[in-house]
Amino acid sequence: MPMDYNDKQENKQIEKNYRFLQSLKYAINGGKIAFVEERNFRYHCLIGLLAVIVSIYFRISIGEWLWITFAIFQVLMMEMLNTIAENLVDMYTLRNYHPLGKKVKDMGATVVLISSLFAMVVAAYIFIPKVWPIIQKILN
């Protein structure tokens, strides 16, 4: 949901963060907002958690862990960037339709789709060789 211009103005910081812990607090808050307000972000977190559980079960190699971790975080980052773009468009257009706003939102969704497809390719490359013998055993 986009920021309302009429939000309470108390505790609104407008200057730069000078302390690391303050910056970290705001970063964590941004993650909480994305998790609470964005259904797709929660969905991607759940799929990422499932990938971690399956990776632990199959005891994947360190190199495979690097690929899985990269794929998970890439999808989450792209989803977050898409959400940022959507919120900026909504704020700028006051939630009214604008053809350029539609372009931005569609391209943001495409970025998430491409990163999700990449993650699926990584998962297939790592997990199909591990799952295939189990499937063959069940079918025979």
mmCIF file with all atom_site columns, C-alpha atoms in Angstrom:
data_model
loop_
_atom_site.group_PDB
_atom_site.id
_atom_site.type_symbol
_atom_site.label_atom_id
_atom_site.label_alt_id
_atom_site.label_comp_id
_atom_site.label_asym_id
_atom_site.label_entity_id
_atom_site.label_seq_id
_atom_site.pdbx_PDB_ins_code
_atom_site.Cartn_x
_atom_site.Cartn_y
_atom_site.Cartn_z
_atom_site.occupancy
_atom_site.B_iso_or_equiv
_atom_site.pdbx_formal_charge
_atom_site.auth_seq_id
_atom_site.auth_comp_id
_atom_site.auth_asym_id
_atom_site.auth_atom_id
_atom_site.pdbx_PDB_model_num
ATOM 1   C CA . MET A 1 1   ? 0.000  0.000   0.000   1.00 0.00 ? 1   MET A CA 1
ATOM 2   C CA . PRO A 1 2   ? 1.470  3.388   -0.951  1.00 0.00 ? 2   PRO A CA 1
ATOM 3   C CA . MET A 1 3   ? 2.406  5.986   1.605   1.00 0.00 ? 3   MET A CA 1
ATOM 4   C CA . ASP A 1 4   ? -0.375 8.389   2.392   1.00 0.00 ? 4   ASP A CA 1
ATOM 5   C CA . TYR A 1 5   ? 0.686  12.015  2.154   1.00 0.00 ? 5   TYR A CA 1
ATOM 6   C CA . ASN A 1 6   ? -1.495 12.723  5.153   1.00 0.00 ? 6   ASN A CA 1
ATOM 7   C CA . ASP A 1 7   ? 0.367  10.264  7.439   1.00 0.00 ? 7   ASP A CA 1
ATOM 8   C CA . LYS A 1 8   ? 1.189  11.656  10.852  1.00 0.00 ? 8   LYS A CA 1
ATOM 9   C CA . GLN A 1 9   ? 4.258  13.860  10.569  1.00 0.00 ? 9   GLN A CA 1
ATOM 10  C CA . GLU A 1 10  ? 5.690  12.956  13.985  1.00 0.00 ? 10  GLU A CA 1
ATOM 11  C CA . ASN A 1 11  ? 8.988  11.070  14.013  1.00 0.00 ? 11  ASN A CA 1
ATOM 12  C CA . LYS A 1 12  ? 9.550  11.648  10.296  1.00 0.00 ? 12  LYS A CA 1
ATOM 13  C CA . GLN A 1 13  ? 13.283 11.705  9.604   1.00 0.00 ? 13  GLN A CA 1
ATOM 14  C CA . ILE A 1 14  ? 14.380 13.697  6.594   1.00 0.00 ? 14  ILE A CA 1
ATOM 15  C CA . GLU A 1 15  ? 18.136 13.896  7.106   1.00 0.00 ? 15  GLU A CA 1
ATOM 16  C CA . LYS A 1 16  ? 20.802 11.263  6.442   1.00 0.00 ? 16  LYS A CA 1
ATOM 17  C CA . ASN A 1 17  ? 21.409 8.354   8.818   1.00 0.00 ? 17  ASN A CA 1
ATOM 18  C CA . TYR A 1 18  ? 24.801 8.794   10.466  1.00 0.00 ? 18  TYR A CA 1
ATOM 19  C CA . ARG A 1 19  ? 24.833 5.678   12.624  1.00 0.00 ? 19  ARG A CA 1
ATOM 20  C CA . PHE A 1 20  ? 25.022 2.109   11.357  1.00 0.00 ? 20  PHE A CA 1
ATOM 21  C CA . LEU A 1 21  ? 22.481 0.794   13.869  1.00 0.00 ? 21  LEU A CA 1
ATOM 22  C CA . GLN A 1 22  ? 19.992 3.441   12.821  1.00 0.00 ? 22  GLN A CA 1
ATOM 23  C CA . SER A 1 23  ? 20.429 2.459   9.163   1.00 0.00 ? 23  SER A CA 1
ATOM 24  C CA . LEU A 1 24  ? 20.098 -1.212  10.080  1.00 0.00 ? 24  LEU A CA 1
ATOM 25  C CA . LYS A 1 25  ? 16.884 -0.496  11.998  1.00 0.00 ? 25  LYS A CA 1
ATOM 26  C CA . TYR A 1 26  ? 15.349 1.194   8.951   1.00 0.00 ? 26  TYR A CA 1
ATOM 27  C CA . ALA A 1 27  ? 16.506 -1.604  6.643   1.00 0.00 ? 27  ALA A CA 1
ATOM 28  C CA . ILE A 1 28  ? 14.928 -4.253  8.883   1.00 0.00 ? 28  ILE A CA 1
ATOM 29  C CA . ASN A 1 29  ? 11.757 -2.169  9.037   1.00 0.00 ? 29  ASN A CA 1
ATOM 30  C CA . GLY A 1 30  ? 11.651 -2.101  5.224   1.00 0.00 ? 30  GLY A CA 1
ATOM 31  C CA . GLY A 1 31  ? 11.920 -5.884  5.149   1.00 0.00 ? 31  GLY A CA 1
ATOM 32  C CA . LYS A 1 32  ? 9.092  -6.187  7.678   1.00 0.00 ? 32  LYS A CA 1
ATOM 33  C CA . ILE A 1 33  ? 6.909  -3.884  5.601   1.00 0.00 ? 33  ILE A CA 1
ATOM 34  C CA . ALA A 1 34  ? 7.548  -5.946  2.463   1.00 0.00 ? 34  ALA A CA 1
ATOM 35  C CA . PHE A 1 35  ? 6.797  -9.192  4.302   1.00 0.00 ? 35  PHE A CA 1
ATOM 36  C CA . VAL A 1 36  ? 3.580  -7.908  5.882   1.00 0.00 ? 36  VAL A CA 1
ATOM 37  C CA . GLU A 1 37  ? 2.190  -5.959  2.926   1.00 0.00 ? 37  GLU A CA 1
ATOM 38  C CA . GLU A 1 38  ? 3.363  -7.901  -0.131  1.00 0.00 ? 38  GLU A CA 1
ATOM 39  C CA . ARG A 1 39  ? 1.803  -11.315 -0.743  1.00 0.00 ? 39  ARG A CA 1
ATOM 40  C CA . ASN A 1 40  ? 4.312  -12.190 -3.476  1.00 0.00 ? 40  ASN A CA 1
ATOM 41  C CA . PHE A 1 41  ? 7.245  -11.368 -1.197  1.00 0.00 ? 41  PHE A CA 1
ATOM 42  C CA . ARG A 1 42  ? 5.861  -13.800 1.411   1.00 0.00 ? 42  ARG A CA 1
ATOM 43  C CA . TYR A 1 43  ? 5.352  -16.392 -1.329  1.00 0.00 ? 43  TYR A CA 1
ATOM 44  C CA . HIS A 1 44  ? 8.960  -16.030 -2.507  1.00 0.00 ? 44  HIS A CA 1
ATOM 45  C CA . CYS A 1 45  ? 10.200 -16.267 1.100   1.00 0.00 ? 45  CYS A CA 1
ATOM 46  C CA . LEU A 1 46  ? 8.249  -19.511 1.527   1.00 0.00 ? 46  LEU A CA 1
ATOM 47  C CA . ILE A 1 47  ? 9.635  -20.975 -1.706  1.00 0.00 ? 47  ILE A CA 1
ATOM 48  C CA . GLY A 1 48  ? 13.155 -19.913 -0.643  1.00 0.00 ? 48  GLY A CA 1
ATOM 49  C CA . LEU A 1 49  ? 12.683 -21.618 2.727   1.00 0.00 ? 49  LEU A CA 1
ATOM 50  C CA . LEU A 1 50  ? 11.480 -24.758 0.960   1.00 0.00 ? 50  LEU A CA 1
ATOM 51  C CA . ALA A 1 51  ? 14.607 -24.668 -1.239  1.00 0.00 ? 51  ALA A CA 1
ATOM 52  C CA . VAL A 1 52  ? 16.796 -24.403 1.878   1.00 0.00 ? 52  VAL A CA 1
ATOM 53  C CA . ILE A 1 53  ? 15.010 -27.358 3.527   1.00 0.00 ? 53  ILE A CA 1
ATOM 54  C CA . VAL A 1 54  ? 15.375 -29.493 0.393   1.00 0.00 ? 54  VAL A CA 1
ATOM 55  C CA . SER A 1 55  ? 19.035 -28.447 0.136   1.00 0.00 ? 55  SER A CA 1
ATOM 56  C CA . ILE A 1 56  ? 19.666 -29.551 3.717   1.00 0.00 ? 56  ILE A CA 1
ATOM 57  C CA . TYR A 1 57  ? 17.873 -32.845 3.084   1.00 0.00 ? 57  TYR A CA 1
ATOM 58  C CA . PHE A 1 58  ? 20.004 -33.624 0.024   1.00 0.00 ? 58  PHE A CA 1
ATOM 59  C CA . ARG A 1 59  ? 23.215 -32.333 1.657   1.00 0.00 ? 59  ARG A CA 1
ATOM 60  C CA . ILE A 1 60  ? 24.162 -30.288 -1.376  1.00 0.00 ? 60  ILE A CA 1
ATOM 61  C CA . SER A 1 61  ? 27.754 -29.187 -1.954  1.00 0.00 ? 61  SER A CA 1
ATOM 62  C CA . ILE A 1 62  ? 29.138 -25.778 -1.016  1.00 0.00 ? 62  ILE A CA 1
ATOM 63  C CA . GLY A 1 63  ? 29.099 -24.724 -4.668  1.00 0.00 ? 63  GLY A CA 1
ATOM 64  C CA . GLU A 1 64  ? 25.458 -25.750 -4.973  1.00 0.00 ? 64  GLU A CA 1
ATOM 65  C CA . TRP A 1 65  ? 24.697 -23.812 -1.770  1.00 0.00 ? 65  TRP A CA 1
ATOM 66  C CA . LEU A 1 66  ? 26.222 -20.719 -3.356  1.00 0.00 ? 66  LEU A CA 1
ATOM 67  C CA . TRP A 1 67  ? 23.982 -21.056 -6.415  1.00 0.00 ? 67  TRP A CA 1
ATOM 68  C CA . ILE A 1 68  ? 20.839 -21.748 -4.360  1.00 0.00 ? 68  ILE A CA 1
ATOM 69  C CA . THR A 1 69  ? 21.560 -18.849 -1.996  1.00 0.00 ? 69  THR A CA 1
ATOM 70  C CA . PHE A 1 70  ? 22.267 -16.506 -4.902  1.00 0.00 ? 70  PHE A CA 1
ATOM 71  C CA . ALA A 1 71  ? 19.046 -17.527 -6.657  1.00 0.00 ? 71  ALA A CA 1
ATOM 72  C CA . ILE A 1 72  ? 16.931 -17.068 -3.509  1.00 0.00 ? 72  ILE A CA 1
ATOM 73  C CA . PHE A 1 73  ? 18.351 -13.653 -2.670  1.00 0.00 ? 73  PHE A CA 1
ATOM 74  C CA . GLN A 1 74  ? 18.176 -12.506 -6.283  1.00 0.00 ? 74  GLN A CA 1
ATOM 75  C CA . VAL A 1 75  ? 14.447 -13.267 -6.452  1.00 0.00 ? 75  VAL A CA 1
ATOM 76  C CA . LEU A 1 76  ? 13.826 -11.524 -3.113  1.00 0.00 ? 76  LEU A CA 1
ATOM 77  C CA . MET A 1 77  ? 15.806 -8.458  -4.213  1.00 0.00 ? 77  MET A CA 1
ATOM 78  C CA . MET A 1 78  ? 13.972 -8.247  -7.545  1.00 0.00 ? 78  MET A CA 1
ATOM 79  C CA . GLU A 1 79  ? 10.622 -8.594  -5.771  1.00 0.00 ? 79  GLU A CA 1
ATOM 80  C CA . MET A 1 80  ? 11.627 -5.781  -3.415  1.00 0.00 ? 80  MET A CA 1
ATOM 81  C CA . LEU A 1 81  ? 12.730 -3.558  -6.335  1.00 0.00 ? 81  LEU A CA 1
ATOM 82  C CA . ASN A 1 82  ? 9.450  -4.285  -8.106  1.00 0.00 ? 82  ASN A CA 1
ATOM 83  C CA . THR A 1 83  ? 7.542  -3.280  -4.981  1.00 0.00 ? 83  THR A CA 1
ATOM 84  C CA . ILE A 1 84  ? 9.568  -0.074  -4.733  1.00 0.00 ? 84  ILE A CA 1
ATOM 85  C CA . ALA A 1 85  ? 8.778  0.750   -8.379  1.00 0.00 ? 85  ALA A CA 1
ATOM 86  C CA . GLU A 1 86  ? 5.071  0.024   -7.854  1.00 0.00 ? 86  GLU A CA 1
ATOM 87  C CA . ASN A 1 87  ? 4.924  2.218   -4.750  1.00 0.00 ? 87  ASN A CA 1
ATOM 88  C CA . LEU A 1 88  ? 6.723  5.070   -6.513  1.00 0.00 ? 88  LEU A CA 1
ATOM 89  C CA . VAL A 1 89  ? 4.321  4.874   -9.455  1.00 0.00 ? 89  VAL A CA 1
ATOM 90  C CA . ASP A 1 90  ? 1.324  4.824   -7.107  1.00 0.00 ? 90  ASP A CA 1
ATOM 91  C CA . MET A 1 91  ? 2.693  7.776   -5.154  1.00 0.00 ? 91  MET A CA 1
ATOM 92  C CA . TYR A 1 92  ? 3.468  9.802   -8.286  1.00 0.00 ? 92  TYR A CA 1
ATOM 93  C CA . THR A 1 93  ? 0.162  9.074   -10.046 1.00 0.00 ? 93  THR A CA 1
ATOM 94  C CA . LEU A 1 94  ? -1.889 9.257   -6.830  1.00 0.00 ? 94  LEU A CA 1
ATOM 95  C CA . ARG A 1 95  ? -3.015 5.719   -7.696  1.00 0.00 ? 95  ARG A CA 1
ATOM 96  C CA . ASN A 1 96  ? -4.546 6.838   -11.000 1.00 0.00 ? 96  ASN A CA 1
ATOM 97  C CA . TYR A 1 97  ? -3.871 5.090   -14.297 1.00 0.00 ? 97  TYR A CA 1
ATOM 98  C CA . HIS A 1 98  ? -1.035 6.427   -16.410 1.00 0.00 ? 98  HIS A CA 1
ATOM 99  C CA . PRO A 1 99  ? 0.442  4.606   -19.443 1.00 0.00 ? 99  PRO A CA 1
ATOM 100 C CA . LEU A 1 100 ? 4.029  5.186   -18.270 1.00 0.00 ? 100 LEU A CA 1
ATOM 101 C CA . GLY A 1 101 ? 3.089  3.937   -14.820 1.00 0.00 ? 101 GLY A CA 1
ATOM 102 C CA . LYS A 1 102 ? 1.731  0.767   -16.419 1.00 0.00 ? 102 LYS A CA 1
ATOM 103 C CA . LYS A 1 103 ? 4.994  0.351   -18.350 1.00 0.00 ? 103 LYS A CA 1
ATOM 104 C CA . VAL A 1 104 ? 7.058  0.670   -15.170 1.00 0.00 ? 104 VAL A CA 1
ATOM 105 C CA . LYS A 1 105 ? 4.876  -1.813  -13.288 1.00 0.00 ? 105 LYS A CA 1
ATOM 106 C CA . ASP A 1 106 ? 4.879  -4.310  -16.180 1.00 0.00 ? 106 ASP A CA 1
ATOM 107 C CA . MET A 1 107 ? 8.664  -4.106  -16.549 1.00 0.00 ? 107 MET A CA 1
ATOM 108 C CA . GLY A 1 108 ? 9.094  -4.546  -12.801 1.00 0.00 ? 108 GLY A CA 1
ATOM 109 C CA . ALA A 1 109 ? 6.952  -7.673  -12.956 1.00 0.00 ? 109 ALA A CA 1
ATOM 110 C CA . THR A 1 110 ? 9.065  -8.923  -15.870 1.00 0.00 ? 110 THR A CA 1
ATOM 111 C CA . VAL A 1 111 ? 12.248 -8.496  -13.816 1.00 0.00 ? 111 VAL A CA 1
ATOM 112 C CA . VAL A 1 112 ? 10.741 -10.665 -11.072 1.00 0.00 ? 112 VAL A CA 1
ATOM 113 C CA . LEU A 1 113 ? 9.617  -13.237 -13.643 1.00 0.00 ? 113 LEU A CA 1
ATOM 114 C CA . ILE A 1 114 ? 13.089 -13.449 -15.215 1.00 0.00 ? 114 ILE A CA 1
ATOM 115 C CA . SER A 1 115 ? 14.790 -13.838 -11.831 1.00 0.00 ? 115 SER A CA 1
ATOM 116 C CA . SER A 1 116 ? 12.242 -16.498 -10.832 1.00 0.00 ? 116 SER A CA 1
ATOM 117 C CA . LEU A 1 117 ? 12.903 -18.410 -14.052 1.00 0.00 ? 117 LEU A CA 1
ATOM 118 C CA . PHE A 1 118 ? 16.631 -18.213 -13.339 1.00 0.00 ? 118 PHE A CA 1
ATOM 119 C CA . ALA A 1 119 ? 16.016 -19.601 -9.837  1.00 0.00 ? 119 ALA A CA 1
ATOM 120 C CA . MET A 1 120 ? 13.961 -22.448 -11.310 1.00 0.00 ? 120 MET A CA 1
ATOM 121 C CA . VAL A 1 121 ? 16.782 -23.315 -13.726 1.00 0.00 ? 121 VAL A CA 1
ATOM 122 C CA . VAL A 1 122 ? 19.279 -23.340 -10.839 1.00 0.00 ? 122 VAL A CA 1
ATOM 123 C CA . ALA A 1 123 ? 16.960 -25.525 -8.747  1.00 0.00 ? 123 ALA A CA 1
ATOM 124 C CA . ALA A 1 124 ? 16.360 -27.921 -11.646 1.00 0.00 ? 124 ALA A CA 1
ATOM 125 C CA . TYR A 1 125 ? 20.079 -28.216 -12.369 1.00 0.00 ? 125 TYR A CA 1
ATOM 126 C CA . ILE A 1 126 ? 20.840 -29.009 -8.721  1.00 0.00 ? 126 ILE A CA 1
ATOM 127 C CA . PHE A 1 127 ? 17.833 -31.076 -7.660  1.00 0.00 ? 127 PHE A CA 1
ATOM 128 C CA . ILE A 1 128 ? 16.776 -33.117 -10.711 1.00 0.00 ? 128 ILE A CA 1
ATOM 129 C CA . PRO A 1 129 ? 19.889 -35.349 -10.551 1.00 0.00 ? 129 PRO A CA 1
ATOM 130 C CA . LYS A 1 130 ? 19.198 -35.908 -6.838  1.00 0.00 ? 130 LYS A CA 1
ATOM 131 C CA . VAL A 1 131 ? 15.445 -36.526 -7.172  1.00 0.00 ? 131 VAL A CA 1
ATOM 132 C CA . TRP A 1 132 ? 15.505 -38.580 -10.388 1.00 0.00 ? 132 TRP A CA 1
ATOM 133 C CA . PRO A 1 133 ? 16.849 -41.797 -8.788  1.00 0.00 ? 133 PRO A CA 1
ATOM 134 C CA . ILE A 1 134 ? 14.120 -41.571 -6.129  1.00 0.00 ? 134 ILE A CA 1
ATOM 135 C CA . ILE A 1 135 ? 11.452 -41.164 -8.811  1.00 0.00 ? 135 ILE A CA 1
ATOM 136 C CA . GLN A 1 136 ? 12.854 -44.126 -10.764 1.00 0.00 ? 136 GLN A CA 1
ATOM 137 C CA . LYS A 1 137 ? 12.855 -46.251 -7.609  1.00 0.00 ? 137 LYS A CA 1
ATOM 138 C CA . ILE A 1 138 ? 9.195  -45.398 -6.951  1.00 0.00 ? 138 ILE A CA 1
ATOM 139 C CA . LEU A 1 139 ? 8.158  -46.100 -10.546 1.00 0.00 ? 139 LEU A CA 1
ATOM 140 C CA . ASN A 1 140 ? 9.922  -49.475 -10.698 1.00 0.00 ? 140 ASN A CA 1
#
